[in-house]
mmCIF file with all atom_site columns, C-alpha atoms and ligand atoms in Angstrom:
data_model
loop_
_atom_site.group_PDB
_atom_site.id
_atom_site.type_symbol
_atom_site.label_atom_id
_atom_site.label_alt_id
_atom_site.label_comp_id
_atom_site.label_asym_id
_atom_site.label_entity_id
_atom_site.label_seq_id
_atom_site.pdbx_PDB_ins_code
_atom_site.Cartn_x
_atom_site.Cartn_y
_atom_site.Cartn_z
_atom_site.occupancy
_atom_site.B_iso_or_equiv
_atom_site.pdbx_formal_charge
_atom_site.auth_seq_id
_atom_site.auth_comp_id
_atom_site.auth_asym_id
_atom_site.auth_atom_id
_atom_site.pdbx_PDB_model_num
ATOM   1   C CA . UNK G 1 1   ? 91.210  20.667 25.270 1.00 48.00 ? 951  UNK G CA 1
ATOM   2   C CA . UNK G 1 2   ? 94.302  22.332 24.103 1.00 51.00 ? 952  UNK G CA 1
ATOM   3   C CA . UNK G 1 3   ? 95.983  21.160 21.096 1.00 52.00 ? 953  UNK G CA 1
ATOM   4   C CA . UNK G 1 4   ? 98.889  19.582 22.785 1.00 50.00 ? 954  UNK G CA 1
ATOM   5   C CA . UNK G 1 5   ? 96.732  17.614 25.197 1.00 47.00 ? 955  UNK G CA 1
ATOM   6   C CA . UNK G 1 6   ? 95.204  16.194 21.757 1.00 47.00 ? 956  UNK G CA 1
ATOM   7   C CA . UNK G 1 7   ? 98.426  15.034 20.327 1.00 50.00 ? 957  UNK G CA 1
ATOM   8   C CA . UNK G 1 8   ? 99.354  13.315 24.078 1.00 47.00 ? 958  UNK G CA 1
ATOM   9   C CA . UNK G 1 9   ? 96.570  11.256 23.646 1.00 47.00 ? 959  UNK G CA 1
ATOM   10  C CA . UNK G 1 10  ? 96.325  10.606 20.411 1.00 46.00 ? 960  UNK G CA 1
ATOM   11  C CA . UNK G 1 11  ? 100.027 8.852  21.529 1.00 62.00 ? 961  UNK G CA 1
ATOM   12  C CA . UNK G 1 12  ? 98.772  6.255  23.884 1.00 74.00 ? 962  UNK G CA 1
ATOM   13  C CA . UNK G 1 13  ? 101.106 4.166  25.704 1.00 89.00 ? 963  UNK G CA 1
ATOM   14  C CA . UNK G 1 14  ? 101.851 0.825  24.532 1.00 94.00 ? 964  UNK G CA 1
ATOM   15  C CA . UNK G 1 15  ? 99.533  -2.175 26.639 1.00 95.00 ? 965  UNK G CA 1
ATOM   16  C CA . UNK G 1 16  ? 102.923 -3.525 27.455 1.00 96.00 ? 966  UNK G CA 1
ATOM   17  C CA . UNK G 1 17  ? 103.860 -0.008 29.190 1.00 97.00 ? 967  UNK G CA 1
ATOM   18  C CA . UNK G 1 18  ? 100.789 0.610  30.878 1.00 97.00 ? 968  UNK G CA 1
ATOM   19  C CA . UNK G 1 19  ? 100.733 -2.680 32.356 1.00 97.00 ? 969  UNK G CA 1
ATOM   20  C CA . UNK G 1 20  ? 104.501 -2.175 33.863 1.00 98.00 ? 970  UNK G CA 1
ATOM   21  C CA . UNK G 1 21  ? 103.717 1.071  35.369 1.00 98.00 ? 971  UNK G CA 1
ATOM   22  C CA . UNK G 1 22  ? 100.071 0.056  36.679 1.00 98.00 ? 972  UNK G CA 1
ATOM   23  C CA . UNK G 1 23  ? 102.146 -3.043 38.078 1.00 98.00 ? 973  UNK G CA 1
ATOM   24  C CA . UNK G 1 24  ? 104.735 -0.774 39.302 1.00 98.00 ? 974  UNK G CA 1
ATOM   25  C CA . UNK G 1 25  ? 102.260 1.766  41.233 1.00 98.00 ? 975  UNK G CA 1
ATOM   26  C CA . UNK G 1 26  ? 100.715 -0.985 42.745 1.00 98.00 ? 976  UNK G CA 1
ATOM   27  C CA . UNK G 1 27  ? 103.993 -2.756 44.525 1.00 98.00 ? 977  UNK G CA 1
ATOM   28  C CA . UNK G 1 28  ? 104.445 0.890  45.534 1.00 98.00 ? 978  UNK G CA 1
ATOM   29  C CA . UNK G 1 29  ? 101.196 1.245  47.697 1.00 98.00 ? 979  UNK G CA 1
ATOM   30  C CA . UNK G 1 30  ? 103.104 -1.685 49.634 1.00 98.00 ? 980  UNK G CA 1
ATOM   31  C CA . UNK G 1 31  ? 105.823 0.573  51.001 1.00 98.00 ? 981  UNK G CA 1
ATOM   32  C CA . UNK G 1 32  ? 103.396 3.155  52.019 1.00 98.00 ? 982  UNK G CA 1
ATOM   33  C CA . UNK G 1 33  ? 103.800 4.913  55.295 1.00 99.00 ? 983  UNK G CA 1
ATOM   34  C CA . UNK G 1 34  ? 100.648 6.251  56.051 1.00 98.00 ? 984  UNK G CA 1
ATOM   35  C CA . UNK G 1 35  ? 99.971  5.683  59.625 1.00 98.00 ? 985  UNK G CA 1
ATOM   36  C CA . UNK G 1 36  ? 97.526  8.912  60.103 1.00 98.00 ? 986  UNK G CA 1
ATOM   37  C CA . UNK G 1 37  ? 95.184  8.928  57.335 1.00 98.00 ? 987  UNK G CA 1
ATOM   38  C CA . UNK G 1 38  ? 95.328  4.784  56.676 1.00 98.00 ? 988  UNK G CA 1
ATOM   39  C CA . UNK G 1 39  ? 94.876  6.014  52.793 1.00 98.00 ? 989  UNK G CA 1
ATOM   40  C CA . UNK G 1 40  ? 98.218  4.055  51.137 1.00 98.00 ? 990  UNK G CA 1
ATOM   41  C CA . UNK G 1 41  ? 98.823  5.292  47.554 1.00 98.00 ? 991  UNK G CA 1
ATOM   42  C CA . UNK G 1 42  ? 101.577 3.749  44.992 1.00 98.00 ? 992  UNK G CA 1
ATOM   43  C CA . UNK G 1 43  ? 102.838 5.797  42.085 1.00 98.00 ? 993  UNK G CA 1
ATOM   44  C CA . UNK G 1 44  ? 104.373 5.313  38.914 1.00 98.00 ? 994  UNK G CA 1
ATOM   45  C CA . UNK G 1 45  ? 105.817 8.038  36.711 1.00 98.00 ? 995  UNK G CA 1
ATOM   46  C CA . UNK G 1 46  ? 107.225 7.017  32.781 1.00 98.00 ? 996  UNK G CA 1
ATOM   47  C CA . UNK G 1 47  ? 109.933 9.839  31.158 1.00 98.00 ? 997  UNK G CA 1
ATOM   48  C CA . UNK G 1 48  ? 110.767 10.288 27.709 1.00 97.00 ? 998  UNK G CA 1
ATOM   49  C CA . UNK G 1 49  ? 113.698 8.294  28.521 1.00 96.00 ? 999  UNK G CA 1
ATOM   50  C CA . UNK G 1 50  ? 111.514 5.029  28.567 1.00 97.00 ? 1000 UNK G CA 1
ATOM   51  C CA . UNK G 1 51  ? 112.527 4.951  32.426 1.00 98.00 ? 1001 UNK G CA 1
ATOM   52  C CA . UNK G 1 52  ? 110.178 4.164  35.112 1.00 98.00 ? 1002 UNK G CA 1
ATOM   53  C CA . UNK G 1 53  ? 110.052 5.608  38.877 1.00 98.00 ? 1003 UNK G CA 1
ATOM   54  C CA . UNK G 1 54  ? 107.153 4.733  41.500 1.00 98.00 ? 1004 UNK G CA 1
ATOM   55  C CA . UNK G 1 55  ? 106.759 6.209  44.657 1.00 98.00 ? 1005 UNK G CA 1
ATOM   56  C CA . UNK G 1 56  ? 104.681 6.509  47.715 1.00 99.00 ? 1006 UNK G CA 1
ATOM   57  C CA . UNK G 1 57  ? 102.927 8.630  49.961 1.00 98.00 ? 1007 UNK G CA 1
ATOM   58  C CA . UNK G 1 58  ? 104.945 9.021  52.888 1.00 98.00 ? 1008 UNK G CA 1
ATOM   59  C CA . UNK G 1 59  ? 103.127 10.652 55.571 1.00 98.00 ? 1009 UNK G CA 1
ATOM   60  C CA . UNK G 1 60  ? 104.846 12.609 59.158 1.00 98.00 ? 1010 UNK G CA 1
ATOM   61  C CA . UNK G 1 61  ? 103.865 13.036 62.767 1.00 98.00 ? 1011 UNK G CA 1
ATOM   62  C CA . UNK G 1 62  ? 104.250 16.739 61.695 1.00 98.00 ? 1012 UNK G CA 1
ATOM   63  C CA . UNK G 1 63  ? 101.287 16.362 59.326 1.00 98.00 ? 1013 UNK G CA 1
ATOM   64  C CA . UNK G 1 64  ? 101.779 19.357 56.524 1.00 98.00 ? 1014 UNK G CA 1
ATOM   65  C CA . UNK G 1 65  ? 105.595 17.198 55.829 1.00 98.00 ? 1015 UNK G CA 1
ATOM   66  C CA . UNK G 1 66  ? 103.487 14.092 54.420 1.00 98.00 ? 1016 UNK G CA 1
ATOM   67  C CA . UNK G 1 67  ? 104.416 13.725 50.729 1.00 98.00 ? 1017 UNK G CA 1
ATOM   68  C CA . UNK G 1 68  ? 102.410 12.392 48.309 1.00 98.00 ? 1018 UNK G CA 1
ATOM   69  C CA . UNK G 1 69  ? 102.653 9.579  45.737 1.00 99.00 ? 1019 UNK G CA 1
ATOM   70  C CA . UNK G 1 70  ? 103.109 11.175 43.030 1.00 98.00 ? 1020 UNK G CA 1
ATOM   71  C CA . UNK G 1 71  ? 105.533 13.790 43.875 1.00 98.00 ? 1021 UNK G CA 1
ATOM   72  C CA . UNK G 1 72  ? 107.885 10.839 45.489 1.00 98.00 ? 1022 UNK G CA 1
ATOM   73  C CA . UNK G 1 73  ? 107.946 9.129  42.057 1.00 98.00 ? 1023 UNK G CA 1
ATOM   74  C CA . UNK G 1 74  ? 108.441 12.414 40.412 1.00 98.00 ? 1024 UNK G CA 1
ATOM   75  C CA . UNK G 1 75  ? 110.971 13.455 42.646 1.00 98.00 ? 1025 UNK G CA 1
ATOM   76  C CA . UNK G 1 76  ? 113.103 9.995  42.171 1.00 98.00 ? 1026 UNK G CA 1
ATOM   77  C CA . UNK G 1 77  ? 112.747 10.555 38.549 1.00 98.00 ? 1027 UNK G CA 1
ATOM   78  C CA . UNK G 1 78  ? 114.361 13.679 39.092 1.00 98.00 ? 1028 UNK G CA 1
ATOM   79  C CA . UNK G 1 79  ? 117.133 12.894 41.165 1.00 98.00 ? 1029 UNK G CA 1
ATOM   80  C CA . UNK G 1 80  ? 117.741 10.501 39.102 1.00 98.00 ? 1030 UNK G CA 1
ATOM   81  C CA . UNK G 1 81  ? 118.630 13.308 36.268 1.00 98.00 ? 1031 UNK G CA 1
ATOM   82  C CA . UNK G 1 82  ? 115.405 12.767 34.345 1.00 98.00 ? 1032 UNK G CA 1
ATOM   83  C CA . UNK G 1 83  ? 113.084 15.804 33.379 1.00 97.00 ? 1033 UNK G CA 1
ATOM   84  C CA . UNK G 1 84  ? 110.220 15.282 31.265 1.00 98.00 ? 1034 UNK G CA 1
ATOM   85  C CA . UNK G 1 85  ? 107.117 13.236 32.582 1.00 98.00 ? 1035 UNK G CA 1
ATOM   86  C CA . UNK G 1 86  ? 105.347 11.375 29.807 1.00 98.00 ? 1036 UNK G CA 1
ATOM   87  C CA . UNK G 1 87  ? 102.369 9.366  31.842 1.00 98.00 ? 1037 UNK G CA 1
ATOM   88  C CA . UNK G 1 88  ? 101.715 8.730  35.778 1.00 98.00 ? 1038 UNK G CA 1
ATOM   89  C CA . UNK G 1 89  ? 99.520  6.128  37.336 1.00 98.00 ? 1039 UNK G CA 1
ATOM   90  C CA . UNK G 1 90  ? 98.329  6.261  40.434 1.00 98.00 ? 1040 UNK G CA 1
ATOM   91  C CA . UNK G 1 91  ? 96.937  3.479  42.421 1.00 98.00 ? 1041 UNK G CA 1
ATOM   92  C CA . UNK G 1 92  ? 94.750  3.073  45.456 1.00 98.00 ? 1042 UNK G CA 1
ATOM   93  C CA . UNK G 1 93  ? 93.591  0.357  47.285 1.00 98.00 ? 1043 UNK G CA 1
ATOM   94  C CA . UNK G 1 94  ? 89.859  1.645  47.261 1.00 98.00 ? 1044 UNK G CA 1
ATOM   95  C CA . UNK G 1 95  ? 86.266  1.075  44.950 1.00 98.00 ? 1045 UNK G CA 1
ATOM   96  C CA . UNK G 1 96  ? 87.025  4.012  42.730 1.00 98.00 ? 1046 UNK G CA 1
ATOM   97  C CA . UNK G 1 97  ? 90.042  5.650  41.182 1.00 98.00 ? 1047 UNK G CA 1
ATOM   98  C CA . UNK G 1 98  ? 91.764  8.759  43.082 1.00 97.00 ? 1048 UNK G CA 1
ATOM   99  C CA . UNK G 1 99  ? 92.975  11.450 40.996 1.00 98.00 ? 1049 UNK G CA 1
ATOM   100 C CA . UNK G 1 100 ? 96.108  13.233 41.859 1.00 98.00 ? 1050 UNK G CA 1
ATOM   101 C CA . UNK G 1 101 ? 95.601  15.513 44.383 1.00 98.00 ? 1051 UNK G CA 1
ATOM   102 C CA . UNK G 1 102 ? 95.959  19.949 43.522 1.00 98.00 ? 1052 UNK G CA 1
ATOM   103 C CA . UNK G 1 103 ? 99.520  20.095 45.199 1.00 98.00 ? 1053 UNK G CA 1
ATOM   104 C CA . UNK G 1 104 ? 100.832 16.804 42.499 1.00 98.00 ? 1054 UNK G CA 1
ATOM   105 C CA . UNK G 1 105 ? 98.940  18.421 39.595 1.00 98.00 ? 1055 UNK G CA 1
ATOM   106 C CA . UNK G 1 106 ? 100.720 21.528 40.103 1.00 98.00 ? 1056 UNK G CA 1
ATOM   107 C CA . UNK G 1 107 ? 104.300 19.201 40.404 1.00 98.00 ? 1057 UNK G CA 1
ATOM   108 C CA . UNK G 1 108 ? 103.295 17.032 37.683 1.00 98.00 ? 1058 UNK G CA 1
ATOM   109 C CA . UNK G 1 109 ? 103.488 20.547 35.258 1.00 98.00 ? 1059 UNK G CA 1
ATOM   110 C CA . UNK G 1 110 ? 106.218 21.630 35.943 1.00 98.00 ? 1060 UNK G CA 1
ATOM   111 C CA . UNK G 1 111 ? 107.914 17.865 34.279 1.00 98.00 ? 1061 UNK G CA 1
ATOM   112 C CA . UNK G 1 112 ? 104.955 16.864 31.997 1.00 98.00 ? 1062 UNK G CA 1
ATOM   113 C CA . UNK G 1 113 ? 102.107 19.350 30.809 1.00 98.00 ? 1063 UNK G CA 1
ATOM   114 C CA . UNK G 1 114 ? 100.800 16.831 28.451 1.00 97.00 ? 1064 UNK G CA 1
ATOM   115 C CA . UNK G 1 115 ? 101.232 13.505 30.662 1.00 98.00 ? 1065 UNK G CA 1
ATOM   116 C CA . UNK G 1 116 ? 98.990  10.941 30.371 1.00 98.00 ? 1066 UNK G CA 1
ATOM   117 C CA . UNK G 1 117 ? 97.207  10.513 33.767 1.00 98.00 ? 1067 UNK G CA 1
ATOM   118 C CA . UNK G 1 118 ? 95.831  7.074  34.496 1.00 98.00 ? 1068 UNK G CA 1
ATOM   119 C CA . UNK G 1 119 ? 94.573  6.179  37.992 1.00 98.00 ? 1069 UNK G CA 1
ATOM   120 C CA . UNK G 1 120 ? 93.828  2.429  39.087 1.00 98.00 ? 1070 UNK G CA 1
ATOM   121 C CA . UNK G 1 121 ? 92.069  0.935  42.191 1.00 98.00 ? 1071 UNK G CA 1
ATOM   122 C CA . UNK G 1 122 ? 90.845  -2.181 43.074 1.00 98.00 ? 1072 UNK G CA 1
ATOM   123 C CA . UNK G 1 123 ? 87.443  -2.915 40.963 1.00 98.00 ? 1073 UNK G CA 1
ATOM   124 C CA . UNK G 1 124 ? 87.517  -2.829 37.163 1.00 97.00 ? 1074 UNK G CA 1
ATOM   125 C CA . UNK G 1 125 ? 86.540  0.837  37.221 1.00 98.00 ? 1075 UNK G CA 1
ATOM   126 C CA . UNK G 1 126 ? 89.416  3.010  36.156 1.00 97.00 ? 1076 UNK G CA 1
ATOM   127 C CA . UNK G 1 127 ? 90.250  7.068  35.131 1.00 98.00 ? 1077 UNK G CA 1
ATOM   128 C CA . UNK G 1 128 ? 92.508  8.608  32.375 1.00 97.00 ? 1078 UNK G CA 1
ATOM   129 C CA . UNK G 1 129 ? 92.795  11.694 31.231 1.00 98.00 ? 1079 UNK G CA 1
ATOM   130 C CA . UNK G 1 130 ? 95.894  14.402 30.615 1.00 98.00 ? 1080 UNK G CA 1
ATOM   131 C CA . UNK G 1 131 ? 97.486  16.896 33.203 1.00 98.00 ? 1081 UNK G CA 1
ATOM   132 C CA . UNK G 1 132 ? 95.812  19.657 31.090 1.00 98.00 ? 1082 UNK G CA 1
ATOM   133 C CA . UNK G 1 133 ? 92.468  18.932 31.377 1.00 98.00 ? 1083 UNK G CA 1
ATOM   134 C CA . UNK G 1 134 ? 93.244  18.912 35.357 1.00 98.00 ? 1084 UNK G CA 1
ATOM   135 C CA . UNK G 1 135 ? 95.134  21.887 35.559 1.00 98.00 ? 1085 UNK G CA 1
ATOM   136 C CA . UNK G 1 136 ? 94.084  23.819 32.470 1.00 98.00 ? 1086 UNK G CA 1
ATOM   137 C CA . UNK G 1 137 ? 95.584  26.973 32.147 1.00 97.00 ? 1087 UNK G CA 1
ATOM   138 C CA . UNK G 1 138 ? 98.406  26.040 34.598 1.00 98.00 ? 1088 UNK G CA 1
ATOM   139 C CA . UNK G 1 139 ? 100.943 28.284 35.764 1.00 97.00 ? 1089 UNK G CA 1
ATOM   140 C CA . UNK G 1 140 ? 104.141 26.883 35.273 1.00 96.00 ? 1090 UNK G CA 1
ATOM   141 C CA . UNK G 1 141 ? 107.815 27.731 34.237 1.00 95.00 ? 1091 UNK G CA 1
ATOM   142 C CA . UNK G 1 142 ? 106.947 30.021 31.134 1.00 94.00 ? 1092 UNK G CA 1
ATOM   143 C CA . UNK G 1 143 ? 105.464 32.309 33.399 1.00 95.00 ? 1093 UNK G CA 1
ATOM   144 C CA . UNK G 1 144 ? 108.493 32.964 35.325 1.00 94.00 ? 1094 UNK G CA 1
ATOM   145 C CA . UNK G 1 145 ? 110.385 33.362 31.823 1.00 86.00 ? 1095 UNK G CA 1
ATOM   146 C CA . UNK G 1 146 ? 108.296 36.172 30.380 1.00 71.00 ? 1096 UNK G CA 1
ATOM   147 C CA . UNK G 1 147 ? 108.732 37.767 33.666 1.00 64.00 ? 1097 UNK G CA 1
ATOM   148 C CA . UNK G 1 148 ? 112.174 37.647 33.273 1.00 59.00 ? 1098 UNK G CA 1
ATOM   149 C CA . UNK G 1 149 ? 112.447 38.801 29.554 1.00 61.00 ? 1099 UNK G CA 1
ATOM   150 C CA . UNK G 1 150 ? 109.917 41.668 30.746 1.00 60.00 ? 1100 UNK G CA 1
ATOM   151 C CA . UNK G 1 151 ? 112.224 42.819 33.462 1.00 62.00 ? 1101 UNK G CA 1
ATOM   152 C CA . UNK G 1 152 ? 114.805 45.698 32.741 1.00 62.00 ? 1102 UNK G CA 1
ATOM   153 C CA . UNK G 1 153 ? 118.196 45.117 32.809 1.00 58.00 ? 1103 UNK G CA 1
HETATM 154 N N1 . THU N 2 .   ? 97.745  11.233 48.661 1.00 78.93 ? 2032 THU N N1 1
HETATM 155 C C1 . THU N 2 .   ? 98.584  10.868 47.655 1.00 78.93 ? 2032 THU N C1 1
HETATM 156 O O1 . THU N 2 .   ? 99.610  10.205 47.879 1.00 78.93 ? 2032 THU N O1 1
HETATM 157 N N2 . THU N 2 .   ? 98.294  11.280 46.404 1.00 78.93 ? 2032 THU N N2 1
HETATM 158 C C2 . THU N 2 .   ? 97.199  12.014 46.070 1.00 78.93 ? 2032 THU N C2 1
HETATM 159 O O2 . THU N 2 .   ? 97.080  12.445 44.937 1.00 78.93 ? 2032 THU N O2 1
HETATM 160 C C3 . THU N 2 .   ? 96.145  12.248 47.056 1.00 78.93 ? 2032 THU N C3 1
HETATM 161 C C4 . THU N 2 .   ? 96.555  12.034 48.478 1.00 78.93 ? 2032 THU N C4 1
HETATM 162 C C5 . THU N 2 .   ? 98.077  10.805 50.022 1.00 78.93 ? 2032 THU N C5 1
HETATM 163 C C6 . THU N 2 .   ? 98.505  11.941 50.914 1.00 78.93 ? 2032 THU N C6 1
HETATM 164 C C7 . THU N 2 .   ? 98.179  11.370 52.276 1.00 78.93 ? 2032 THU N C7 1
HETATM 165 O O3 . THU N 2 .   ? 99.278  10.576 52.697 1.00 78.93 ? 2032 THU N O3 1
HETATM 166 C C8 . THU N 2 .   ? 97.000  10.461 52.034 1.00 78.93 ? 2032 THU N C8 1
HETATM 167 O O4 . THU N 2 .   ? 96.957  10.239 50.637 1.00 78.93 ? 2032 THU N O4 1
HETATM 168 C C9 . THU N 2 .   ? 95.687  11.049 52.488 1.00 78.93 ? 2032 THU N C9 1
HETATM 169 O O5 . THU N 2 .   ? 95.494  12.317 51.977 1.00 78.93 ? 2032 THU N O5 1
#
């Protein structure tokens, strides 16, 4: 694990925290529209701004248009001028946690290489872990920098 993955969790979220975003992914899998796969998912996303966003996964008769949890929460945290993810909990309504999906880990990057990833479901059993240990070696906005500063004028 990568040194700033280290110092992410070595700053854990307050109990108080945890328990409003867990609450707040949770009221989120309510508003679900996911009439194809039946799988409802509620997000939360915290920013450095001590704001909190939830979302859900909002699924289309044009399947491949479906977007997930996580990427509606991140997206409203966006649009709502925010740009640095610090945690995201995800919540599903099954026996065992569900970790964000490939497509979210690769979103959740771009805001919040270090976020705290907690996912919740309905029996005690629970997940956490950092975006970096699920995307390690991610490609993200850096990349397209050095491409940049490599390209002549
Ligand atoms: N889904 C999420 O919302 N988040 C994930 O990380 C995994 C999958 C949604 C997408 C789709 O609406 C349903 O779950 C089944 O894949």
């Amino acid at each position: 694990m990568n040194v700033a993955a280290i110092a992410a969790m070595s700053a854990p979220l307050s109990p108080t925290l945890r328990r409003r975003l867990e609450r707040a992914a949770r009221a989120a899998a309510k508003s679900s529209y996911a009439p194809y796969s039946g799988f409802p998912v509620g997000a939360a996303v915290l920013t450095d701004s001590g704001k909190i966003f939830a979302g859900c996964n909002v699924e289309n008769a044009a399947y491949p248009l479906g977007n997930c949890a996580e990427r509606t929460a991140i997206y409203a945290a966006i649009a709502a001028g925010e740009r640095r993810i610090r945690a995201c909990v995800v919540y599903t309504p099954t026996a065992a946690p569900t970790m964000p999906c490939g497509g979210c880990r690769q979103v959740i990057n771009e805001f919040g290489p270090d976020a705290l990833i907690v996912s919740v479901c309905d029996s005690a059993q629970h997940a956490e872990t950092v975006l970096s240990a699920l995307l390690p070696d991610a490609f993200g906005p850096a990349n397209l920098g050095q491409r940049r500063q490599g390209r002549k004028p």
